[in-house]
Short mmCIF file of N, CA and C in Angstrom, two decimals:
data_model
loop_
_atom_site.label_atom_id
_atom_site.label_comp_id
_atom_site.label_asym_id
_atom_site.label_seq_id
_atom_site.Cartn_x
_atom_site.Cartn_y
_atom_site.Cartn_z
N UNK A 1 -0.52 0.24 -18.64
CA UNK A 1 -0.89 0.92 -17.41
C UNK A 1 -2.33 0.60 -17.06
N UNK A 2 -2.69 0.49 -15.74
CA UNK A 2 -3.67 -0.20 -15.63
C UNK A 2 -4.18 0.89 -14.37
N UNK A 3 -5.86 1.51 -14.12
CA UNK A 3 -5.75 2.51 -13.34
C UNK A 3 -6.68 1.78 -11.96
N UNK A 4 -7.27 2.50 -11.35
CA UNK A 4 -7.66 2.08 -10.17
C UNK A 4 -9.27 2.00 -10.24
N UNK A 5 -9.96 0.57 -9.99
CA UNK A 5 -11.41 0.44 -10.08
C UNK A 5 -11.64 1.10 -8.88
N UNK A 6 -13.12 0.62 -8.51
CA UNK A 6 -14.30 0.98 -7.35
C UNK A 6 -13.50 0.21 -6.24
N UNK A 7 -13.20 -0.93 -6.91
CA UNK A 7 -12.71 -2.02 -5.66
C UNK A 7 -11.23 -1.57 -4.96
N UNK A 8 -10.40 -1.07 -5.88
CA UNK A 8 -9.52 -0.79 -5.39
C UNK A 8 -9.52 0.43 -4.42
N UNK A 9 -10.56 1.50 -4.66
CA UNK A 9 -10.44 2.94 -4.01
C UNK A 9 -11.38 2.55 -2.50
N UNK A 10 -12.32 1.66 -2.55
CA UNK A 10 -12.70 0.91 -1.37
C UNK A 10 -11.97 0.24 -0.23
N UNK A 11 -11.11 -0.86 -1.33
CA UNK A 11 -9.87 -1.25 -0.11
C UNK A 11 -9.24 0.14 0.46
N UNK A 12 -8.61 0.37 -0.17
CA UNK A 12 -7.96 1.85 0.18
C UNK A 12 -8.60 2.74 1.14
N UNK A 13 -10.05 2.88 1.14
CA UNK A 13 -10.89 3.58 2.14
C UNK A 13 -10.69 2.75 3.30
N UNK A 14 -11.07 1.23 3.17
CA UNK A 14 -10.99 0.59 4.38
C UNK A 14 -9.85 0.52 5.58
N UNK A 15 -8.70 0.56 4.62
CA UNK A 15 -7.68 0.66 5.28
C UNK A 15 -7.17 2.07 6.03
N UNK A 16 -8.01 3.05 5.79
CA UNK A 16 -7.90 4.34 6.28
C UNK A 16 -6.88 5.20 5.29
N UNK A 17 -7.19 5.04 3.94
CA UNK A 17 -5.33 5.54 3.50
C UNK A 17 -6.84 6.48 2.35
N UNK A 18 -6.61 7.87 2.78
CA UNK A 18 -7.22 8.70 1.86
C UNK A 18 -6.93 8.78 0.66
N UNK A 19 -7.44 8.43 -0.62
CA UNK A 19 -7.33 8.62 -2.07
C UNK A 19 -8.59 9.16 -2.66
N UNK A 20 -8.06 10.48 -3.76
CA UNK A 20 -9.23 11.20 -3.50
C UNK A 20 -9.18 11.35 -5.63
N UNK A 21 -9.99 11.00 -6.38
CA UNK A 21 -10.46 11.46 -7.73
C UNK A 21 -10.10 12.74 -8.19
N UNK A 22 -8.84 13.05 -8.47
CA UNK A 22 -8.33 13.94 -9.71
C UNK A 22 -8.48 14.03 -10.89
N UNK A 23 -8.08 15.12 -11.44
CA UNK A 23 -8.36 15.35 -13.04
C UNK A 23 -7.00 14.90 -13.69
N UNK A 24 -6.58 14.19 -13.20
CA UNK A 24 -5.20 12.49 -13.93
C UNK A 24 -5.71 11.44 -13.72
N UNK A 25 -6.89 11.64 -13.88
CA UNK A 25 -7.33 10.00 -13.82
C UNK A 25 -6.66 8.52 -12.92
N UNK A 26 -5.70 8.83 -12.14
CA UNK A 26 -4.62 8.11 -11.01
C UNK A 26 -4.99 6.72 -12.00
N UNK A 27 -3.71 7.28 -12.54
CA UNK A 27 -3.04 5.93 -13.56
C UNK A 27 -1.70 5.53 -13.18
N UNK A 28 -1.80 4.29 -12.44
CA UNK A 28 -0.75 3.35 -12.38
C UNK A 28 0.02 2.36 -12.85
N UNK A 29 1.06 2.51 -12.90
CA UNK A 29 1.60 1.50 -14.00
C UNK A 29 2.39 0.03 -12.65
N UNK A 30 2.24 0.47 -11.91
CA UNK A 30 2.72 -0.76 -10.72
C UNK A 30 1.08 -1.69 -10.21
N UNK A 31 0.16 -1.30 -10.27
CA UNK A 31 -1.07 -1.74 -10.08
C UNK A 31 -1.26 -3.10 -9.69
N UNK A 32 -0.82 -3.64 -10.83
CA UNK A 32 -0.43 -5.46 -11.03
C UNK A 32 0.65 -5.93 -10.09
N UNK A 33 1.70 -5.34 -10.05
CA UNK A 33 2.82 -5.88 -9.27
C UNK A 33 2.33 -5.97 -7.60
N UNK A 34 1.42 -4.76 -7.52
CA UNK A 34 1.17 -4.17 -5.79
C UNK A 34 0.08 -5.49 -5.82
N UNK A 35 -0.49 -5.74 -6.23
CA UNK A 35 -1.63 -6.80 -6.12
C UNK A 35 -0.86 -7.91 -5.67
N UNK A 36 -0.18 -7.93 -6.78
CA UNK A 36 0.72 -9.22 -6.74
C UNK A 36 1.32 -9.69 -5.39
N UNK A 37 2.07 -9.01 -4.85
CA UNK A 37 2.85 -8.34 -3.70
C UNK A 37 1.75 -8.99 -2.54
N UNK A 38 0.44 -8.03 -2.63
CA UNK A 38 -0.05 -7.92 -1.68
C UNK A 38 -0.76 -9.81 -1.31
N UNK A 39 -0.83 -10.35 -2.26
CA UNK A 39 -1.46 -11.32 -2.31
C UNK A 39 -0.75 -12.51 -1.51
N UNK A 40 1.01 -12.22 -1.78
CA UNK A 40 2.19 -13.23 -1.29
C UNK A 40 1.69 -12.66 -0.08
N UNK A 41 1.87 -11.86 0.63
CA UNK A 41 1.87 -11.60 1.90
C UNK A 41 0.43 -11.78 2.55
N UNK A 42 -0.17 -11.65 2.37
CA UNK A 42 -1.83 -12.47 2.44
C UNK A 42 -1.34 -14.07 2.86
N UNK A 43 -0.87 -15.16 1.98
CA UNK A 43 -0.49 -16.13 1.83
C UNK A 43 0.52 -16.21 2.87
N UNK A 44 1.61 -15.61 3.14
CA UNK A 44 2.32 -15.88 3.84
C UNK A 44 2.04 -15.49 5.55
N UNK A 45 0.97 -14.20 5.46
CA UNK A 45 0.48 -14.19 6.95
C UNK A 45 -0.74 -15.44 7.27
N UNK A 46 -1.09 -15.75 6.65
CA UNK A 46 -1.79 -16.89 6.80
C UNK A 46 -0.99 -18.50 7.55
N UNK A 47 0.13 -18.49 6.29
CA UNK A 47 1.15 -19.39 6.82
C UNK A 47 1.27 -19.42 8.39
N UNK A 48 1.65 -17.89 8.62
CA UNK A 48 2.11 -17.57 10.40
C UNK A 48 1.33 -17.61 11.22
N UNK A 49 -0.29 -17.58 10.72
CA UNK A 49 -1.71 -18.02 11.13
C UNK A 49 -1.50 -19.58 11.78
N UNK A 50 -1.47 -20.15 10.61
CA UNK A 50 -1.17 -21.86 10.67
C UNK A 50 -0.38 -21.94 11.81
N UNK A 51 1.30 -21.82 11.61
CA UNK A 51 2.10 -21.85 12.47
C UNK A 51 1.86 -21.47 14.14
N UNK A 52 1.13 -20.42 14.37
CA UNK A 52 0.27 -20.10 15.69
C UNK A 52 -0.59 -21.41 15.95
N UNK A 53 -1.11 -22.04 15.70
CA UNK A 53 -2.10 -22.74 15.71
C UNK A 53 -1.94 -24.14 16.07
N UNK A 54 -0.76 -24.29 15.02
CA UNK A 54 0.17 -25.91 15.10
C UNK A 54 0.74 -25.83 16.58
N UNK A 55 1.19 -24.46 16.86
CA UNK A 55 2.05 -24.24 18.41
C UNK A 55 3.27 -24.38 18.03
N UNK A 56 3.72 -23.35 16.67
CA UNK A 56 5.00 -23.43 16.44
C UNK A 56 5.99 -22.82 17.57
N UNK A 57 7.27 -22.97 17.27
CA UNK A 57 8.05 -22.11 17.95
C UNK A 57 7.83 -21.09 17.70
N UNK A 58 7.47 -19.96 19.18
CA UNK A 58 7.65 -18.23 18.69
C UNK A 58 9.26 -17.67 18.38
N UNK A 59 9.87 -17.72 18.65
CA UNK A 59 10.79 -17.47 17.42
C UNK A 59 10.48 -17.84 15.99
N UNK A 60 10.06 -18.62 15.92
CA UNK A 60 10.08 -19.28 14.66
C UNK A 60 8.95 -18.52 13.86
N UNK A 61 7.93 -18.05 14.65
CA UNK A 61 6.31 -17.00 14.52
C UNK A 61 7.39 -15.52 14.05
N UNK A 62 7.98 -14.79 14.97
CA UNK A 62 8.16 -13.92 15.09
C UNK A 62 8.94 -13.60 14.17
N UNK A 63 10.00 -14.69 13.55
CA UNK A 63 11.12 -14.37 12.41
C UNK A 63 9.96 -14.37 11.25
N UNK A 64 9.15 -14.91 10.85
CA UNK A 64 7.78 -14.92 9.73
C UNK A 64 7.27 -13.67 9.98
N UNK A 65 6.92 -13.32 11.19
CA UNK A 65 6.15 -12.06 11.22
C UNK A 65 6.98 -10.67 10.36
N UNK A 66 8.49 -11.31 10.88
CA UNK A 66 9.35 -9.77 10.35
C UNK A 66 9.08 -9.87 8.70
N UNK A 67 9.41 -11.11 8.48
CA UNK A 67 9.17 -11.50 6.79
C UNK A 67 7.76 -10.55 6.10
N UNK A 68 6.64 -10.63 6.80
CA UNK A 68 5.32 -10.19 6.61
C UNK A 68 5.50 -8.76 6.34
N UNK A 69 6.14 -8.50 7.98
CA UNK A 69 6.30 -6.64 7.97
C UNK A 69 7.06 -5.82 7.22
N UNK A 70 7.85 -6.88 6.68
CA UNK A 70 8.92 -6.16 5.61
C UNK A 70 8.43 -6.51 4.24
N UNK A 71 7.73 -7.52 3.64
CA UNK A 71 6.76 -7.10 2.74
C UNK A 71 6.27 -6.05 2.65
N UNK A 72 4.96 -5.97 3.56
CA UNK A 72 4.51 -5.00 3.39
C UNK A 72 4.70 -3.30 3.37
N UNK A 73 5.65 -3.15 4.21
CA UNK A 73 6.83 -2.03 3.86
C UNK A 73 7.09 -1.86 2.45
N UNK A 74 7.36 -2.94 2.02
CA UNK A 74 8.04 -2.67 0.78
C UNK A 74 6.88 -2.67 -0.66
N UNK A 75 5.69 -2.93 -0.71
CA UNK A 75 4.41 -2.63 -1.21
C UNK A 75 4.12 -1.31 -0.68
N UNK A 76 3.98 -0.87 0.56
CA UNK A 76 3.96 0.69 0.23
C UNK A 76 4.95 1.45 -0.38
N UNK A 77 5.96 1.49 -0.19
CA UNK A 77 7.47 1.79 -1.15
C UNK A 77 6.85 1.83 -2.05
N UNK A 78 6.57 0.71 -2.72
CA UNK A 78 6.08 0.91 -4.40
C UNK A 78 4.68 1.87 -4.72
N UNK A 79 3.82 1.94 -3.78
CA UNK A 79 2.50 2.67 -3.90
C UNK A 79 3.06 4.08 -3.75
N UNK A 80 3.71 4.23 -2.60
CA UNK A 80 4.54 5.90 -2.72
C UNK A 80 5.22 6.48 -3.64
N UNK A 81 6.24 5.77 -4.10
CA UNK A 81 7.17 6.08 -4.92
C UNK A 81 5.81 6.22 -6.63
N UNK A 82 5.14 5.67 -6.49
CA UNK A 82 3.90 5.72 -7.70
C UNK A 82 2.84 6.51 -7.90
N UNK A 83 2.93 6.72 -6.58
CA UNK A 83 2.04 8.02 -6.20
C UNK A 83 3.05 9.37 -6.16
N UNK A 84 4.69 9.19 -6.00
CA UNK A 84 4.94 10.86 -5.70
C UNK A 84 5.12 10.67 -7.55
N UNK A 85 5.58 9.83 -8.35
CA UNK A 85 5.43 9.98 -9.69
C UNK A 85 4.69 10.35 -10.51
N UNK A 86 3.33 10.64 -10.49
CA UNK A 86 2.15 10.00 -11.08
C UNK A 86 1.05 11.31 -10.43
N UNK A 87 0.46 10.70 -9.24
CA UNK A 87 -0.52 11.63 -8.47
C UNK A 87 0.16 13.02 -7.80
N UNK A 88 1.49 13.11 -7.04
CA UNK A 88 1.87 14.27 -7.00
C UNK A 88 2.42 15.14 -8.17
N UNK A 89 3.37 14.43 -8.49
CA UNK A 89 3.41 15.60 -9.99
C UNK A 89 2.16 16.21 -10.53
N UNK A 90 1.10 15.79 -10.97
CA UNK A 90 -0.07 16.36 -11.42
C UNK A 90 -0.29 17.36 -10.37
N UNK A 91 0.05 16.72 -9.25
CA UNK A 91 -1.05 17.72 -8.55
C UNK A 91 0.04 18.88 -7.48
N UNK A 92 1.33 18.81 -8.22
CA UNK A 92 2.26 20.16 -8.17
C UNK A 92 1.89 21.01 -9.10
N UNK A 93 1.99 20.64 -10.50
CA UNK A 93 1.73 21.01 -11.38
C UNK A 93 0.08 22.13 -11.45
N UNK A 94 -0.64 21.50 -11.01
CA UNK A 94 -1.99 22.06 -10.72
C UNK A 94 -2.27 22.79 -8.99
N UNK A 95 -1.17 23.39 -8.66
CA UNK A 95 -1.12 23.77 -7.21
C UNK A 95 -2.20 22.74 -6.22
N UNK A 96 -2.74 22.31 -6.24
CA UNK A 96 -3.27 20.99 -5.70
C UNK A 96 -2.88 20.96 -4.49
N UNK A 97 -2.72 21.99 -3.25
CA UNK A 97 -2.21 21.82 -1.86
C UNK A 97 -2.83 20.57 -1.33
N UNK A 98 -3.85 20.16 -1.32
CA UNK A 98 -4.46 19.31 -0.52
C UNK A 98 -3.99 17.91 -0.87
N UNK A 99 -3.84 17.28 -1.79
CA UNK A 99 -2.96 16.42 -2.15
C UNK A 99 -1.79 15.82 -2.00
N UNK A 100 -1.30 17.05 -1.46
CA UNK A 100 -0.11 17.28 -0.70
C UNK A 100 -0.30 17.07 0.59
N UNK A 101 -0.82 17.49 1.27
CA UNK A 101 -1.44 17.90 2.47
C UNK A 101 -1.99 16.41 2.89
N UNK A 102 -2.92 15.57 2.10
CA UNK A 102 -3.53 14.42 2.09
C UNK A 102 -1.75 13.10 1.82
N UNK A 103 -0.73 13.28 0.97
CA UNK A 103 0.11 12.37 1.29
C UNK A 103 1.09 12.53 2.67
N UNK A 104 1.31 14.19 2.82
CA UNK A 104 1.96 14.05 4.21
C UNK A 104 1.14 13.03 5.44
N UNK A 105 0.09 13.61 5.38
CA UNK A 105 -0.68 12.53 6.55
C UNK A 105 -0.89 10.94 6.59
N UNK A 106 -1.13 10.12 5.19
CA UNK A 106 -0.17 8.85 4.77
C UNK A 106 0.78 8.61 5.01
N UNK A 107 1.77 9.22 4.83
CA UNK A 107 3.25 9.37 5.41
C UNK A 107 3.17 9.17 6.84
N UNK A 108 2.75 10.18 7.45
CA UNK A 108 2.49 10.00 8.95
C UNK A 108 2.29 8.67 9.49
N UNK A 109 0.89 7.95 8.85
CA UNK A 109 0.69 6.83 9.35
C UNK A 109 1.29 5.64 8.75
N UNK A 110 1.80 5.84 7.47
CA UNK A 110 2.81 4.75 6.94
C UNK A 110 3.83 4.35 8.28
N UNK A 111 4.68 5.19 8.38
CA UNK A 111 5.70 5.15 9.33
C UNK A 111 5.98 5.19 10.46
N UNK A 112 4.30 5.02 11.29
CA UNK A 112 4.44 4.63 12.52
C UNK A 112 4.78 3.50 12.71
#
């Protein structure tokens, strides 16, 4: 299990997605995989970068783009499902409303 540096709680700020220092130390055991994940899709929006550029076919842009968006869908999947495991349990356990309160509103903006 591998937990979350400076760098990681930074990206996370940047991106607007509130993560806030509990007394569970937010220990993840997907950490590596989400990196992983996140990195193909880095690589592959880049690809669709290229492809814009060359003057690919937009169909051809737009079927890549879905590829991208459904990555990344599916990297939050794994950050949620790791977080209601992990960071919410603790913080049911410890009445922790705000935690709660702080993933509904993630939620919110996940799924716009």
């Amino acid at each position: 299990m591998a937990s979350h540096t400076h760098d990681d709680h930074a990206l996370l700020h940047e991106q607007g997605i509130p993560h806030t220092h509990g007394p569970h130390g937010h220990v993840h055991e997907n950490t590596k995989a989400v990196v992983n994940r996140l990195s193909r899709a880095i690589g592959h929006l880049e690809s669709v970068k290229k492809m814009v550029e060359d003057g690919r076919d937009c169909s051809e842009v737009l079927v890549q783009l879905s590829a991208v968006r459904s990555a990344l869908n599916n990297v939050g999947k794994v950050i949620l499902q790791d977080h209601l495991r992990h960071c919410i349990v603790d913080a049911v356990m410890e009445n922790d409303e705000q935690s709660i309160d702080d993933l509904c509103q993630a939620i919110d903006k996940f799924v716009k």
